PDB file of C-alpha atoms in Angstrom:
ATOM      1  CA  MET A 296      -0.001   0.029  -0.034  1.00  0.00           C
ATOM      2  CA  GLY A 297       1.432   3.385  -1.010  1.00  0.00           C
ATOM      3  CA  ILE A 298       1.489   6.496   1.129  1.00  0.00           C
ATOM      4  CA  LEU A 299      -1.715   7.805  -0.445  1.00  0.00           C
ATOM      5  CA  GLY A 300      -3.501   4.549   0.351  1.00  0.00           C
ATOM      6  CA  VAL A 301      -2.324   4.722   3.968  1.00  0.00           C
ATOM      7  CA  ILE A 302      -3.647   8.270   4.271  1.00  0.00           C
ATOM      8  CA  LEU A 303      -7.002   7.384   2.742  1.00  0.00           C
ATOM      9  CA  LYS A 304      -7.325   4.404   5.062  1.00  0.00           C
ATOM     10  CA  ASN A 305      -6.388   6.470   8.147  1.00  0.00           C
ATOM     11  CA  PRO A 306      -7.403  10.126   7.363  1.00  0.00           C
ATOM     12  CA  ASP A 307      -7.314  11.116  11.053  1.00  0.00           C
ATOM     13  CA  ASP A 308      -3.553  10.495  11.086  1.00  0.00           C
ATOM     14  CA  LEU A 309      -2.816  13.075   8.398  1.00  0.00           C
ATOM     15  CA  TYR A 310      -2.872  16.215  10.547  1.00  0.00           C
ATOM     16  CA  PRO A 311      -0.629  14.800  13.341  1.00  0.00           C
ATOM     17  CA  LEU A 312       1.805  13.510  10.706  1.00  0.00           C
ATOM     18  CA  LEU A 313       1.922  16.871   9.012  1.00  0.00           C
ATOM     19  CA  LYS A 314       2.567  18.604  12.361  1.00  0.00           C
ATOM     20  CA  LEU A 315       5.422  16.185  13.126  1.00  0.00           C
ATOM     21  CA  LYS A 316       6.920  16.707   9.660  1.00  0.00           C
ATOM     22  CA  ILE A 317       6.788  20.516  10.071  1.00  0.00           C
ATOM     23  CA  ALA A 318       8.392  20.249  13.528  1.00  0.00           C
ATOM     24  CA  ALA A 319      11.145  18.095  12.127  1.00  0.00           C
ATOM     25  CA  ARG A 320      11.843  20.521   9.269  1.00  0.00           C
ATOM     26  CA  ASN A 321      12.058  23.372  11.718  1.00  0.00           C
ATOM     27  CA  ALA A 322      14.449  21.381  13.855  1.00  0.00           C
ATOM     28  CA  GLU A 323      16.626  20.692  10.778  1.00  0.00           C
ATOM     29  CA  LYS A 324      17.295  24.410  10.493  1.00  0.00           C
ATOM     30  CA  LYS A 325      18.833  24.394  13.979  1.00  0.00           C
ATOM     31  CA  ILE A 326      21.201  21.447  13.449  1.00  0.00           C
ATOM     32  CA  PRO A 327      24.846  22.534  14.112  1.00  0.00           C
ATOM     33  CA  LEU A 328      26.724  23.529  10.989  1.00  0.00           C
ATOM     34  CA  GLU A 329      29.894  21.612  11.740  1.00  0.00           C
ATOM     35  CA  PRO A 330      30.581  18.794   9.251  1.00  0.00           C
ATOM     36  CA  HIS A 331      30.602  16.036  11.845  1.00  0.00           C
ATOM     37  CA  TRP A 332      27.135  17.035  13.057  1.00  0.00           C
ATOM     38  CA  GLY A 333      25.897  17.347   9.530  1.00  0.00           C
ATOM     39  CA  PHE A 334      27.090  13.783   8.828  1.00  0.00           C
ATOM     40  CA  CYS A 335      25.424  12.471  12.011  1.00  0.00           C
ATOM     41  CA  TYR A 336      22.025  13.887  11.195  1.00  0.00           C
ATOM     42  CA  SER A 337      22.295  13.008   7.515  1.00  0.00           C
ATOM     43  CA  VAL A 338      23.163   9.371   8.231  1.00  0.00           C
ATOM     44  CA  LEU A 339      20.579   9.198  11.036  1.00  0.00           C
ATOM     45  CA  ASN A 340      17.764   9.833   8.541  1.00  0.00           C
ATOM     46  CA  LYS A 341      19.195   7.111   6.269  1.00  0.00           C
ATOM     47  CA  VAL A 342      19.775   4.317   8.786  1.00  0.00           C
ATOM     48  CA  SER A 343      16.914   4.817  11.223  1.00  0.00           C
ATOM     49  CA  ARG A 344      13.691   3.092  10.656  1.00  0.00           C
ATOM     50  CA  SER A 345      11.422   4.755  13.170  1.00  0.00           C
ATOM     51  CA  PHE A 346      13.480   7.275  15.133  1.00  0.00           C
ATOM     52  CA  GLY A 347      15.037   9.748  12.690  1.00  0.00           C
ATOM     53  CA  LEU A 348      12.084  12.047  12.343  1.00  0.00           C
ATOM     54  CA  VAL A 349      11.105  12.096  16.016  1.00  0.00           C
ATOM     55  CA  ILE A 350      14.654  12.558  17.266  1.00  0.00           C
ATOM     56  CA  GLN A 351      15.034  15.727  15.228  1.00  0.00           C
ATOM     57  CA  GLN A 352      12.056  17.415  16.892  1.00  0.00           C
ATOM     58  CA  LEU A 353      13.545  17.092  20.424  1.00  0.00           C
ATOM     59  CA  ARG A 354      15.012  20.205  22.035  1.00  0.00           C
ATOM     60  CA  PRO A 355      18.617  20.719  20.812  1.00  0.00           C
ATOM     61  CA  GLU A 356      20.694  19.542  23.747  1.00  0.00           C
ATOM     62  CA  LEU A 357      18.666  16.334  24.197  1.00  0.00           C
ATOM     63  CA  ARG A 358      18.311  15.887  20.433  1.00  0.00           C
ATOM     64  CA  ASP A 359      22.052  15.747  19.976  1.00  0.00           C
ATOM     65  CA  ALA A 360      22.530  13.305  22.841  1.00  0.00           C
ATOM     66  CA  VAL A 361      19.770  10.962  21.571  1.00  0.00           C
ATOM     67  CA  CYS A 362      21.052  11.233  17.965  1.00  0.00           C
ATOM     68  CA  ILE A 363      24.529  10.093  18.987  1.00  0.00           C
ATOM     69  CA  PHE A 364      23.152   7.440  21.357  1.00  0.00           C
ATOM     70  CA  TYR A 365      21.114   6.011  18.458  1.00  0.00           C
ATOM     71  CA  LEU A 366      24.045   6.088  15.999  1.00  0.00           C
ATOM     72  CA  VAL A 367      26.474   4.440  18.433  1.00  0.00           C
ATOM     73  CA  LEU A 368      23.994   1.600  19.108  1.00  0.00           C
ATOM     74  CA  ARG A 369      23.210   1.323  15.397  1.00  0.00           C
ATOM     75  CA  ALA A 370      26.891   0.894  14.664  1.00  0.00           C
ATOM     76  CA  LEU A 371      27.171  -1.735  17.400  1.00  0.00           C
ATOM     77  CA  ASP A 372      24.140  -3.509  15.880  1.00  0.00           C
ATOM     78  CA  THR A 373      25.795  -3.365  12.439  1.00  0.00           C
ATOM     79  CA  VAL A 374      28.848  -5.245  13.778  1.00  0.00           C
ATOM     80  CA  GLU A 375      26.591  -7.839  15.416  1.00  0.00           C
ATOM     81  CA  ASP A 376      24.431  -8.351  12.256  1.00  0.00           C
ATOM     82  CA  ASP A 377      27.222  -8.676   9.697  1.00  0.00           C
ATOM     83  CA  THR A 378      27.449 -12.390   9.025  1.00  0.00           C
ATOM     84  CA  SER A 379      30.603 -11.947   6.888  1.00  0.00           C
ATOM     85  CA  VAL A 380      32.634 -11.020   9.978  1.00  0.00           C
ATOM     86  CA  GLU A 381      34.165 -13.985  11.714  1.00  0.00           C
ATOM     87  CA  THR A 382      33.129 -14.608  15.310  1.00  0.00           C
ATOM     88  CA  ASP A 383      36.662 -14.332  16.648  1.00  0.00           C
ATOM     89  CA  VAL A 384      36.944 -10.867  15.054  1.00  0.00           C
ATOM     90  CA  LYS A 385      33.434  -9.751  15.953  1.00  0.00           C
ATOM     91  CA  VAL A 386      33.285 -10.627  19.639  1.00  0.00           C
ATOM     92  CA  PRO A 387      36.315  -8.498  20.756  1.00  0.00           C
ATOM     93  CA  ILE A 388      34.885  -5.525  18.808  1.00  0.00           C
ATOM     94  CA  LEU A 389      31.501  -5.849  20.520  1.00  0.00           C
ATOM     95  CA  ILE A 390      33.085  -6.098  23.952  1.00  0.00           C
ATOM     96  CA  ALA A 391      35.392  -3.102  23.402  1.00  0.00           C
ATOM     97  CA  PHE A 392      32.941  -0.877  21.491  1.00  0.00           C
ATOM     98  CA  HIS A 393      32.342   1.411  24.448  1.00  0.00           C
ATOM     99  CA  ARG A 394      36.019   2.389  24.320  1.00  0.00           C
ATOM    100  CA  HIS A 395      36.113   2.881  20.510  1.00  0.00           C
ATOM    101  CA  ILE A 396      33.570   5.686  20.737  1.00  0.00           C
ATOM    102  CA  TYR A 397      36.289   7.859  22.359  1.00  0.00           C
ATOM    103  CA  ASP A 398      38.807   7.119  19.570  1.00  0.00           C
ATOM    104  CA  LEU A 399      38.721   9.578  16.636  1.00  0.00           C
ATOM    105  CA  ASP A 400      40.934   7.245  14.624  1.00  0.00           C
ATOM    106  CA  TRP A 401      38.827   4.107  14.987  1.00  0.00           C
ATOM    107  CA  ASN A 402      36.567   2.661  12.357  1.00  0.00           C
ATOM    108  CA  PHE A 403      35.628  -0.861  11.229  1.00  0.00           C
ATOM    109  CA  GLY A 404      34.512  -1.686   7.717  1.00  0.00           C
ATOM    110  CA  CYS A 405      31.371  -3.798   7.826  1.00  0.00           C
ATOM    111  CA  GLY A 406      27.665  -3.601   7.060  1.00  0.00           C
ATOM    112  CA  THR A 407      26.035  -2.628   3.787  1.00  0.00           C
ATOM    113  CA  GLU A 408      24.644   0.492   2.154  1.00  0.00           C
ATOM    114  CA  GLU A 409      24.118   3.352   4.594  1.00  0.00           C
ATOM    115  CA  CYS A 410      25.278   1.332   7.606  1.00  0.00           C
ATOM    116  CA  LYS A 411      28.596   0.828   5.857  1.00  0.00           C
ATOM    117  CA  VAL A 412      28.855   4.592   5.421  1.00  0.00           C
ATOM    118  CA  LEU A 413      28.234   4.963   9.134  1.00  0.00           C
ATOM    119  CA  MET A 414      30.950   2.478  10.001  1.00  0.00           C
ATOM    120  CA  ASP A 415      33.475   3.837   7.475  1.00  0.00           C
ATOM    121  CA  GLN A 416      33.084   7.397   8.783  1.00  0.00           C
ATOM    122  CA  PHE A 417      32.463   6.613  12.416  1.00  0.00           C
ATOM    123  CA  HIS A 418      35.001   9.251  13.410  1.00  0.00           C
ATOM    124  CA  HIS A 419      32.264  11.865  12.834  1.00  0.00           C
ATOM    125  CA  VAL A 420      30.101  10.187  15.446  1.00  0.00           C
ATOM    126  CA  SER A 421      33.010   9.979  17.910  1.00  0.00           C
ATOM    127  CA  MET A 422      33.756  13.692  17.380  1.00  0.00           C
ATOM    128  CA  ALA A 423      30.152  14.608  18.077  1.00  0.00           C
ATOM    129  CA  PHE A 424      30.063  12.258  21.090  1.00  0.00           C
ATOM    130  CA  LEU A 425      33.097  14.000  22.632  1.00  0.00           C
ATOM    131  CA  GLU A 426      31.197  17.324  22.464  1.00  0.00           C
ATOM    132  CA  LEU A 427      28.300  16.050  24.570  1.00  0.00           C
ATOM    133  CA  GLY A 428      28.012  16.750  28.270  1.00  0.00           C
ATOM    134  CA  LYS A 429      29.743  14.231  30.518  1.00  0.00           C
ATOM    135  CA  ASN A 430      26.461  13.043  31.997  1.00  0.00           C
ATOM    136  CA  TYR A 431      25.312  12.088  28.455  1.00  0.00           C
ATOM    137  CA  GLN A 432      28.659  10.518  27.612  1.00  0.00           C
ATOM    138  CA  ASP A 433      28.656   8.376  30.760  1.00  0.00           C
ATOM    139  CA  THR A 434      25.194   7.011  30.013  1.00  0.00           C
ATOM    140  CA  ILE A 435      26.044   6.250  26.394  1.00  0.00           C
ATOM    141  CA  GLU A 436      29.277   4.521  27.347  1.00  0.00           C
ATOM    142  CA  ASP A 437      27.644   2.437  30.096  1.00  0.00           C
ATOM    143  CA  ILE A 438      24.771   1.234  27.862  1.00  0.00           C
ATOM    144  CA  THR A 439      27.163   0.509  24.959  1.00  0.00           C
ATOM    145  CA  LYS A 440      29.389  -1.533  27.261  1.00  0.00           C
ATOM    146  CA  ARG A 441      26.501  -3.604  28.634  1.00  0.00           C
ATOM    147  CA  MET A 442      24.884  -4.050  25.225  1.00  0.00           C
ATOM    148  CA  GLY A 443      28.145  -5.087  23.500  1.00  0.00           C
ATOM    149  CA  ALA A 444      28.819  -7.689  26.187  1.00  0.00           C
ATOM    150  CA  GLY A 445      25.282  -9.068  25.840  1.00  0.00           C
ATOM    151  CA  MET A 446      25.524  -9.227  22.063  1.00  0.00           C
ATOM    152  CA  ALA A 447      28.866 -11.005  22.338  1.00  0.00           C
ATOM    153  CA  LYS A 448      27.271 -13.558  24.648  1.00  0.00           C
ATOM    154  CA  PHE A 449      24.490 -14.388  22.173  1.00  0.00           C
ATOM    155  CA  ILE A 450      26.828 -14.632  19.165  1.00  0.00           C
ATOM    156  CA  CYS A 451      27.515 -18.178  20.336  1.00  0.00           C
ATOM    157  CA  LYS A 452      24.219 -18.857  22.052  1.00  0.00           C
ATOM    158  CA  GLU A 453      20.914 -19.727  20.419  1.00  0.00           C
ATOM    159  CA  VAL A 454      17.621 -18.166  21.499  1.00  0.00           C
ATOM    160  CA  ASP A 455      15.983 -21.420  22.680  1.00  0.00           C
ATOM    161  CA  THR A 456      13.789 -20.548  25.660  1.00  0.00           C
ATOM    162  CA  ILE A 457      11.507 -17.628  26.435  1.00  0.00           C
ATOM    163  CA  ASP A 458      14.029 -16.655  29.138  1.00  0.00           C
ATOM    164  CA  ASP A 459      16.700 -16.524  26.438  1.00  0.00           C
ATOM    165  CA  TYR A 460      14.354 -14.404  24.325  1.00  0.00           C
ATOM    166  CA  ASP A 461      13.785 -11.937  27.168  1.00  0.00           C
ATOM    167  CA  GLU A 462      17.474 -11.769  27.947  1.00  0.00           C
ATOM    168  CA  TYR A 463      18.464 -11.141  24.351  1.00  0.00           C
ATOM    169  CA  CYS A 464      15.767  -8.490  23.922  1.00  0.00           C
ATOM    170  CA  HIS A 465      17.011  -6.841  27.134  1.00  0.00           C
ATOM    171  CA  TYR A 466      20.496  -6.548  25.681  1.00  0.00           C
ATOM    172  CA  VAL A 467      19.491  -5.234  22.282  1.00  0.00           C
ATOM    173  CA  ALA A 468      16.490  -3.045  23.249  1.00  0.00           C
ATOM    174  CA  GLY A 469      15.763  -3.072  26.985  1.00  0.00           C
ATOM    175  CA  LEU A 470      19.071  -1.377  27.617  1.00  0.00           C
ATOM    176  CA  THR A 471      18.099   1.274  25.042  1.00  0.00           C
ATOM    177  CA  GLY A 472      15.052   1.979  27.182  1.00  0.00           C
ATOM    178  CA  LEU A 473      17.261   2.315  30.287  1.00  0.00           C
ATOM    179  CA  GLY A 474      19.633   4.598  28.440  1.00  0.00           C
ATOM    180  CA  LEU A 475      16.902   6.852  27.087  1.00  0.00           C
ATOM    181  CA  SER A 476      15.355   7.199  30.585  1.00  0.00           C
ATOM    182  CA  LYS A 477      18.713   8.304  31.909  1.00  0.00           C
ATOM    183  CA  LEU A 478      19.207  10.797  29.058  1.00  0.00           C
ATOM    184  CA  PHE A 479      15.720  12.249  29.637  1.00  0.00           C
ATOM    185  CA  TYR A 480      16.511  12.572  33.376  1.00  0.00           C
ATOM    186  CA  ALA A 481      19.894  14.183  32.697  1.00  0.00           C
ATOM    187  CA  PHE A 482      18.185  16.734  30.476  1.00  0.00           C
ATOM    188  CA  GLY A 483      15.987  17.700  33.424  1.00  0.00           C
ATOM    189  CA  THR A 484      12.431  17.428  32.076  1.00  0.00           C
ATOM    190  CA  GLU A 485      11.529  13.936  33.279  1.00  0.00           C
ATOM    191  CA  ASP A 486      11.693  11.876  36.445  1.00  0.00           C
ATOM    192  CA  LEU A 487      14.000   8.854  36.309  1.00  0.00           C
ATOM    193  CA  ALA A 488      11.869   5.789  35.355  1.00  0.00           C
ATOM    194  CA  THR A 489      12.567   2.505  37.071  1.00  0.00           C
ATOM    195  CA  ASP A 490      14.765   0.035  35.293  1.00  0.00           C
ATOM    196  CA  ASP A 491      11.932  -2.502  35.089  1.00  0.00           C
ATOM    197  CA  ILE A 492       9.533  -0.190  33.322  1.00  0.00           C
ATOM    198  CA  SER A 493      12.291   1.203  31.067  1.00  0.00           C
ATOM    199  CA  ASN A 494      13.272  -2.332  30.134  1.00  0.00           C
ATOM    200  CA  SER A 495       9.703  -3.256  29.336  1.00  0.00           C
ATOM    201  CA  MET A 496       9.444  -0.350  26.941  1.00  0.00           C
ATOM    202  CA  GLY A 497      12.414  -1.660  24.986  1.00  0.00           C
ATOM    203  CA  LEU A 498      11.172  -5.278  25.123  1.00  0.00           C
ATOM    204  CA  PHE A 499       7.768  -4.366  23.790  1.00  0.00           C
ATOM    205  CA  LEU A 500       9.246  -2.456  20.877  1.00  0.00           C
ATOM    206  CA  GLN A 501      11.815  -5.140  20.059  1.00  0.00           C
ATOM    207  CA  LYS A 502       9.264  -7.979  20.178  1.00  0.00           C
ATOM    208  CA  ALA A 503       6.750  -6.085  18.064  1.00  0.00           C
ATOM    209  CA  HIS A 504       9.405  -5.526  15.402  1.00  0.00           C
ATOM    210  CA  THR A 505      10.633  -9.108  15.640  1.00  0.00           C
ATOM    211  CA  ILE A 506       7.108 -10.349  14.890  1.00  0.00           C
ATOM    212  CA  GLN A 507       6.551  -7.761  12.138  1.00  0.00           C
ATOM    213  CA  ASP A 508       9.820  -8.486  10.373  1.00  0.00           C
ATOM    214  CA  TYR A 509       9.517 -12.314  10.231  1.00  0.00           C
ATOM    215  CA  LEU A 510       8.992 -12.700   6.484  1.00  0.00           C
ATOM    216  CA  GLU A 511      11.580 -10.099   5.543  1.00  0.00           C
ATOM    217  CA  ASP A 512      14.204 -11.607   7.816  1.00  0.00           C
ATOM    218  CA  ILE A 513      13.536 -15.265   6.947  1.00  0.00           C
ATOM    219  CA  ASN A 514      13.767 -14.484   3.206  1.00  0.00           C
ATOM    220  CA  GLU A 515      17.087 -12.602   3.462  1.00  0.00           C
ATOM    221  CA  ILE A 516      19.737 -14.157   1.193  1.00  0.00           C
ATOM    222  CA  SER A 517      22.437 -13.527   3.801  1.00  0.00           C
ATOM    223  CA  LYS A 518      20.257 -15.188   6.509  1.00  0.00           C
ATOM    224  CA  SER A 519      20.547 -12.873   9.506  1.00  0.00           C
ATOM    225  CA  ARG A 520      19.961 -14.495  12.845  1.00  0.00           C
ATOM    226  CA  MET A 521      16.340 -15.092  13.740  1.00  0.00           C
ATOM    227  CA  ILE A 522      15.536 -14.492  17.413  1.00  0.00           C
ATOM    228  CA  TRP A 523      12.153 -16.200  17.618  1.00  0.00           C
ATOM    229  CA  PRO A 524      12.403 -18.518  20.630  1.00  0.00           C
ATOM    230  CA  ARG A 525      12.371 -22.206  19.828  1.00  0.00           C
ATOM    231  CA  GLN A 526      10.235 -22.838  22.905  1.00  0.00           C
ATOM    232  CA  ILE A 527       7.386 -21.050  21.126  1.00  0.00           C
ATOM    233  CA  TRP A 528       7.735 -21.823  17.404  1.00  0.00           C
ATOM    234  CA  SER A 529       8.649 -25.515  17.845  1.00  0.00           C
ATOM    235  CA  LYS A 530       5.163 -26.188  19.182  1.00  0.00           C
ATOM    236  CA  TYR A 531       3.809 -25.542  15.714  1.00  0.00           C
ATOM    237  CA  VAL A 532       6.507 -26.477  13.101  1.00  0.00           C
ATOM    238  CA  SER A 533       9.765 -28.366  12.961  1.00  0.00           C
ATOM    239  CA  LYS A 534      11.662 -25.506  11.261  1.00  0.00           C
ATOM    240  CA  LEU A 535      11.068 -21.807  11.741  1.00  0.00           C
ATOM    241  CA  GLU A 536      11.008 -21.115   8.021  1.00  0.00           C
ATOM    242  CA  ASP A 537       8.069 -23.524   7.647  1.00  0.00           C
ATOM    243  CA  LEU A 538       5.757 -20.831   9.008  1.00  0.00           C
ATOM    244  CA  LYS A 539       6.032 -18.868   5.755  1.00  0.00           C
ATOM    245  CA  TYR A 540       4.421 -21.613   3.654  1.00  0.00           C
ATOM    246  CA  GLU A 541       0.758 -21.392   2.815  1.00  0.00           C
ATOM    247  CA  GLU A 542       0.077 -25.001   3.841  1.00  0.00           C
ATOM    248  CA  ASN A 543       1.107 -24.065   7.366  1.00  0.00           C
ATOM    249  CA  SER A 544      -1.059 -20.918   7.558  1.00  0.00           C
ATOM    250  CA  VAL A 545      -3.180 -22.193  10.420  1.00  0.00           C
ATOM    251  CA  LYS A 546      -0.165 -23.114  12.527  1.00  0.00           C
ATOM    252  CA  ALA A 547       1.482 -19.828  11.560  1.00  0.00           C
ATOM    253  CA  VAL A 548      -1.483 -17.867  12.966  1.00  0.00           C
ATOM    254  CA  GLN A 549      -1.402 -19.890  16.155  1.00  0.00           C
ATOM    255  CA  CYS A 550       2.359 -19.271  16.508  1.00  0.00           C
ATOM    256  CA  LEU A 551       1.788 -15.582  15.750  1.00  0.00           C
ATOM    257  CA  ASN A 552      -0.849 -15.421  18.511  1.00  0.00           C
ATOM    258  CA  ASP A 553       1.569 -17.041  20.912  1.00  0.00           C
ATOM    259  CA  MET A 554       4.294 -14.476  20.032  1.00  0.00           C
ATOM    260  CA  VAL A 555       1.921 -11.564  20.295  1.00  0.00           C
ATOM    261  CA  THR A 556       0.615 -12.732  23.625  1.00  0.00           C
ATOM    262  CA  ASN A 557       4.201 -12.852  24.894  1.00  0.00           C
ATOM    263  CA  ALA A 558       4.929  -9.313  23.637  1.00  0.00           C
ATOM    264  CA  LEU A 559       1.714  -8.000  25.304  1.00  0.00           C
ATOM    265  CA  LEU A 560       3.169  -8.922  28.707  1.00  0.00           C
ATOM    266  CA  HIS A 561       5.112  -5.673  28.375  1.00  0.00           C
ATOM    267  CA  ALA A 562       2.222  -3.478  27.221  1.00  0.00           C
ATOM    268  CA  GLU A 563       1.053  -2.330  30.634  1.00  0.00           C
ATOM    269  CA  ASP A 564       4.488  -1.198  31.678  1.00  0.00           C
ATOM    270  CA  SER A 565       4.934   0.608  28.367  1.00  0.00           C
ATOM    271  CA  LEU A 566       1.681   2.482  28.884  1.00  0.00           C
ATOM    272  CA  LYS A 567       2.735   3.433  32.440  1.00  0.00           C
ATOM    273  CA  TYR A 568       6.074   4.650  31.151  1.00  0.00           C
ATOM    274  CA  MET A 569       4.521   6.819  28.416  1.00  0.00           C
ATOM    275  CA  SER A 570       1.737   8.191  30.668  1.00  0.00           C
ATOM    276  CA  ALA A 571       4.337   9.513  33.062  1.00  0.00           C
ATOM    277  CA  LEU A 572       6.185  11.613  30.398  1.00  0.00           C
ATOM    278  CA  ARG A 573       5.711  15.406  30.565  1.00  0.00           C
ATOM    279  CA  ASP A 574       7.567  16.710  27.549  1.00  0.00           C
ATOM    280  CA  PRO A 575       5.402  16.324  24.374  1.00  0.00           C
ATOM    281  CA  SER A 576       8.478  15.836  22.140  1.00  0.00           C
ATOM    282  CA  ILE A 577       9.845  13.025  24.346  1.00  0.00           C
ATOM    283  CA  PHE A 578       6.374  11.501  24.393  1.00  0.00           C
ATOM    284  CA  ARG A 579       6.374  11.448  20.614  1.00  0.00           C
ATOM    285  CA  LEU A 580       9.848   9.887  20.541  1.00  0.00           C
ATOM    286  CA  CYS A 581       8.641   7.046  22.690  1.00  0.00           C
ATOM    287  CA  VAL A 582       5.155   6.449  21.277  1.00  0.00           C
ATOM    288  CA  ILE A 583       5.614   6.805  17.535  1.00  0.00           C
ATOM    289  CA  PRO A 584       8.171   3.962  17.098  1.00  0.00           C
ATOM    290  CA  GLN A 585       5.714   1.667  18.953  1.00  0.00           C
ATOM    291  CA  GLU A 586       3.370   1.959  15.937  1.00  0.00           C
ATOM    292  CA  PRO A 587       3.619  -1.165  13.694  1.00  0.00           C
TER     293      PRO A 587
END
């Protein structure tokens, strides 16, 4: 369905979307003129799936911190996802990534398309990172360190059980929720949310996207890792890819319902988190990416 079809199907969404677009364009005019910041915001719009537009409409100080936080974690994710990089090369990079962000001479060639551009010119991100306030730097470093270690752990570990699924989602998304909460608090407009609720926000978003992206991911030629827990999907098929075949459509719907039910365990915490936010631009940052 094209953009016109989406608008015609959901006409009430048109005005809020236009307001957000105008806010983002106004924010673009206030982006710092230095080349490293220009690169960061340019590549943000190219590599982000849900966040680029809403990050740009934050107030400048927080906007810059969240932009760099996103790009650092996107770079970390690019290293994890690149199946052409050998495990014995990849793991040390993931574990040490929180130190690389301080090094203006560091880069690592991996990824494809715009993510490769991000990795090849990562020094721009490091330069921008070093201009952030120390409270923002400390949060970004801490979350990057914990996330890199978790990713490294799961490079050699399958997502078999629901507990594995929750742990993996914590590393790749729950920690993002924790980091954002600390950035919001450091900016001074929000109370510091508890780790449990912040983690749930990340898990809900990660699990929703995991479900949504099944067909795209399973059909990838390079075969990225699938993080659907075996404990769930093995109740319906013998191989995860079997869910894409029409003859298994009934079982696929049953499995989908099981996965959605699991994701909804985090919905109440997510609603509590968002209902406590006071800054409208931060609220939009949190709520819009939750849309499927």
